[in-house]
PDB file of C-alpha atoms in Angstrom:
ATOM      1  CA  MET A   1    -213.806 109.057  95.062  1.00 66.00           C
ATOM      2  CA  SER A   2    -211.875 112.305  95.417  1.00 86.00           C
ATOM      3  CA  TRP A   3    -214.747 114.320  93.897  1.00 90.00           C
ATOM      4  CA  GLY A   4    -217.121 112.832  96.438  1.00 90.00           C
ATOM      5  CA  LEU A   5    -214.692 113.667  99.214  1.00 92.00           C
ATOM      6  CA  ILE A   6    -214.294 117.224  97.950  1.00 92.00           C
ATOM      7  CA  PHE A   7    -218.061 117.736  97.779  1.00 93.00           C
ATOM      8  CA  ALA A   8    -218.564 116.182 101.218  1.00 93.00           C
ATOM      9  CA  LEU A   9    -215.912 118.434 102.746  1.00 92.00           C
ATOM     10  CA  THR A  10    -217.369 121.451 100.967  1.00 93.00           C
ATOM     11  CA  LEU A  11    -220.852 120.696 102.257  1.00 93.00           C
ATOM     12  CA  MET A  12    -219.578 120.080 105.781  1.00 91.00           C
ATOM     13  CA  LEU A  13    -217.470 123.232 105.817  1.00 90.00           C
ATOM     14  CA  PHE A  14    -220.250 125.417 104.395  1.00 89.00           C
ATOM     15  CA  SER A  15    -222.863 124.088 106.806  1.00 87.00           C
ATOM     16  CA  LEU A  16    -220.605 124.495 109.819  1.00 81.00           C
ATOM     17  CA  ARG A  17    -219.640 128.026 108.877  1.00 81.00           C
ATOM     18  CA  PHE A  18    -223.250 128.918 108.077  1.00 82.00           C
ATOM     19  CA  ILE A  19    -224.381 127.691 111.509  1.00 77.00           C
ATOM     20  CA  PHE A  20    -221.884 129.989 113.205  1.00 75.00           C
ATOM     21  CA  LEU A  21    -223.127 132.989 111.200  1.00 77.00           C
ATOM     22  CA  ILE A  22    -226.627 132.736 112.673  1.00 78.00           C
ATOM     23  CA  PRO A  23    -226.504 135.357 115.469  1.00 75.00           C
ATOM     24  CA  GLY A  24    -229.299 133.987 117.683  1.00 77.00           C
ATOM     25  CA  LEU A  25    -227.979 130.427 117.852  1.00 75.00           C
ATOM     26  CA  PRO A  26    -225.905 129.787 121.008  1.00 78.00           C
ATOM     27  CA  LEU A  27    -223.752 126.885 119.861  1.00 75.00           C
ATOM     28  CA  ARG A  28    -220.429 125.763 121.322  1.00 80.00           C
ATOM     29  CA  LEU A  29    -218.492 122.907 119.804  1.00 79.00           C
ATOM     30  CA  PRO A  30    -216.245 120.687 121.898  1.00 89.00           C
ATOM     31  CA  VAL A  31    -212.545 121.512 121.788  1.00 92.00           C
ATOM     32  CA  PHE A  32    -211.561 118.364 119.891  1.00 92.00           C
ATOM     33  CA  ILE A  33    -214.036 119.217 117.106  1.00 88.00           C
ATOM     34  CA  GLN A  34    -212.717 122.789 116.921  1.00 86.00           C
ATOM     35  CA  GLN A  35    -209.190 121.406 116.628  1.00 92.00           C
ATOM     36  CA  ALA A  36    -210.251 118.885 113.975  1.00 91.00           C
ATOM     37  CA  LEU A  37    -211.920 121.607 111.894  1.00 87.00           C
ATOM     38  CA  THR A  38    -208.641 123.514 111.642  1.00 91.00           C
ATOM     39  CA  TYR A  39    -207.397 120.699 109.376  1.00 92.00           C
ATOM     40  CA  SER A  40    -210.306 120.786 106.906  1.00 90.00           C
ATOM     41  CA  ALA A  41    -208.912 123.547 104.655  1.00 91.00           C
ATOM     42  CA  PRO A  42    -205.390 122.055 104.357  1.00 91.00           C
ATOM     43  CA  CYS A  43    -206.889 118.626 103.657  1.00 92.00           C
ATOM     44  CA  LEU A  44    -209.090 120.040 100.928  1.00 93.00           C
ATOM     45  CA  LEU A  45    -206.149 121.900  99.399  1.00 92.00           C
ATOM     46  CA  VAL A  46    -204.029 118.728  99.381  1.00 92.00           C
ATOM     47  CA  ALA A  47    -206.895 116.743  97.820  1.00 94.00           C
ATOM     48  CA  ILE A  48    -207.076 119.270  94.990  1.00 95.00           C
ATOM     49  CA  CYS A  49    -203.353 119.902  94.444  1.00 93.00           C
ATOM     50  CA  ALA A  50    -201.730 116.491  94.985  1.00 93.00           C
ATOM     51  CA  PRO A  51    -203.069 114.845  91.801  1.00 94.00           C
ATOM     52  CA  ILE A  52    -202.079 117.887  89.740  1.00 92.00           C
ATOM     53  CA  VAL A  53    -198.551 117.938  91.137  1.00 93.00           C
ATOM     54  CA  LEU A  54    -197.861 114.200  91.251  1.00 92.00           C
ATOM     55  CA  LEU A  55    -199.822 112.645  88.371  1.00 92.00           C
ATOM     56  CA  GLU A  56    -199.778 112.937  84.589  1.00 89.00           C
ATOM     57  CA  GLU A  57    -202.201 110.801  82.560  1.00 88.00           C
ATOM     58  CA  GLN A  58    -202.826 108.454  85.524  1.00 88.00           C
ATOM     59  CA  GLN A  59    -199.062 107.860  85.972  1.00 91.00           C
ATOM     60  CA  PHE A  60    -196.710 109.293  88.566  1.00 91.00           C
ATOM     61  CA  ARG A  61    -194.523 112.068  87.205  1.00 89.00           C
ATOM     62  CA  ASP A  62    -190.762 111.652  87.333  1.00 89.00           C
ATOM     63  CA  ILE A  63    -189.414 113.636  90.289  1.00 87.00           C
ATOM     64  CA  SER A  64    -186.295 114.999  88.605  1.00 86.00           C
ATOM     65  CA  ASP A  65    -188.059 116.808  85.752  1.00 86.00           C
ATOM     66  CA  ASN A  66    -191.392 117.634  87.388  1.00 91.00           C
ATOM     67  CA  PRO A  67    -191.827 121.430  87.265  1.00 93.00           C
ATOM     68  CA  TYR A  68    -195.055 121.191  89.277  1.00 93.00           C
ATOM     69  CA  LEU A  69    -193.248 119.533  92.183  1.00 94.00           C
ATOM     70  CA  TRP A  70    -190.321 121.961  92.095  1.00 95.00           C
ATOM     71  CA  GLY A  71    -192.716 124.904  91.822  1.00 95.00           C
ATOM     72  CA  THR A  72    -194.664 123.608  94.819  1.00 94.00           C
ATOM     73  CA  LEU A  73    -191.515 123.183  96.896  1.00 96.00           C
ATOM     74  CA  PHE A  74    -190.315 126.646  95.883  1.00 97.00           C
ATOM     75  CA  CYS A  75    -193.675 128.131  96.868  1.00 96.00           C
ATOM     76  CA  ILE A  76    -193.579 126.463 100.295  1.00 94.00           C
ATOM     77  CA  ILE A  77    -190.034 127.631 101.003  1.00 97.00           C
ATOM     78  CA  ALA A  78    -190.657 131.141  99.655  1.00 97.00           C
ATOM     79  CA  SER A  79    -193.826 131.566 101.696  1.00 96.00           C
ATOM     80  CA  ARG A  80    -192.038 130.537 104.875  1.00 97.00           C
ATOM     81  CA  LEU A  81    -189.122 132.903 104.252  1.00 97.00           C
ATOM     82  CA  ILE A  82    -190.812 135.942 102.689  1.00 96.00           C
ATOM     83  CA  LYS A  83    -194.179 136.026 104.545  1.00 94.00           C
ATOM     84  CA  ASN A  84    -195.677 138.290 101.872  1.00 96.00           C
ATOM     85  CA  THR A  85    -198.438 136.602  99.886  1.00 95.00           C
ATOM     86  CA  LEU A  86    -198.334 138.771  96.767  1.00 97.00           C
ATOM     87  CA  LEU A  87    -194.552 138.618  96.442  1.00 97.00           C
ATOM     88  CA  THR A  88    -194.606 134.857  97.028  1.00 97.00           C
ATOM     89  CA  VAL A  89    -197.217 134.329  94.305  1.00 97.00           C
ATOM     90  CA  VAL A  90    -195.317 136.476  91.800  1.00 98.00           C
ATOM     91  CA  LEU A  91    -191.972 134.807  92.520  1.00 97.00           C
ATOM     92  CA  THR A  92    -193.521 131.354  92.369  1.00 97.00           C
ATOM     93  CA  LEU A  93    -195.180 132.090  89.023  1.00 97.00           C
ATOM     94  CA  VAL A  94    -191.899 133.387  87.589  1.00 97.00           C
ATOM     95  CA  PHE A  95    -190.050 130.328  88.918  1.00 97.00           C
ATOM     96  CA  PHE A  96    -192.703 127.899  87.660  1.00 96.00           C
ATOM     97  CA  TYR A  97    -192.956 129.340  84.145  1.00 96.00           C
ATOM     98  CA  THR A  98    -189.165 129.454  83.913  1.00 96.00           C
ATOM     99  CA  LEU A  99    -189.113 125.742  84.734  1.00 93.00           C
ATOM    100  CA  ILE A 100    -191.854 125.061  82.173  1.00 92.00           C
ATOM    101  CA  TYR A 101    -189.807 126.926  79.554  1.00 92.00           C
ATOM    102  CA  LEU A 102    -186.644 124.980  80.450  1.00 86.00           C
ATOM    103  CA  PHE A 103    -188.268 121.552  80.547  1.00 75.00           C
TER     104      PHE A 103
END
């Protein structure tokens, strides 16, 4: 089901962005559709990342010793505080691999 959803969202997002790249096509979407489309990328990211972070062999991971969850939370907090993408990625990778080494 999630693969079908990912492909459907990919097709929808590609087709909508391709339509807007055609210069001679005067197309205006209603405001509520423009607002709804702002959520497509975060939804797709959650659909990809949530099973990786929360599941292991079709079972929920334990929260206390889940390095993927702690790495995700660290990345969210670091990105909000630092506001530098490269530094956030490097710090998150160091934090995550340190957790993997410890657990």
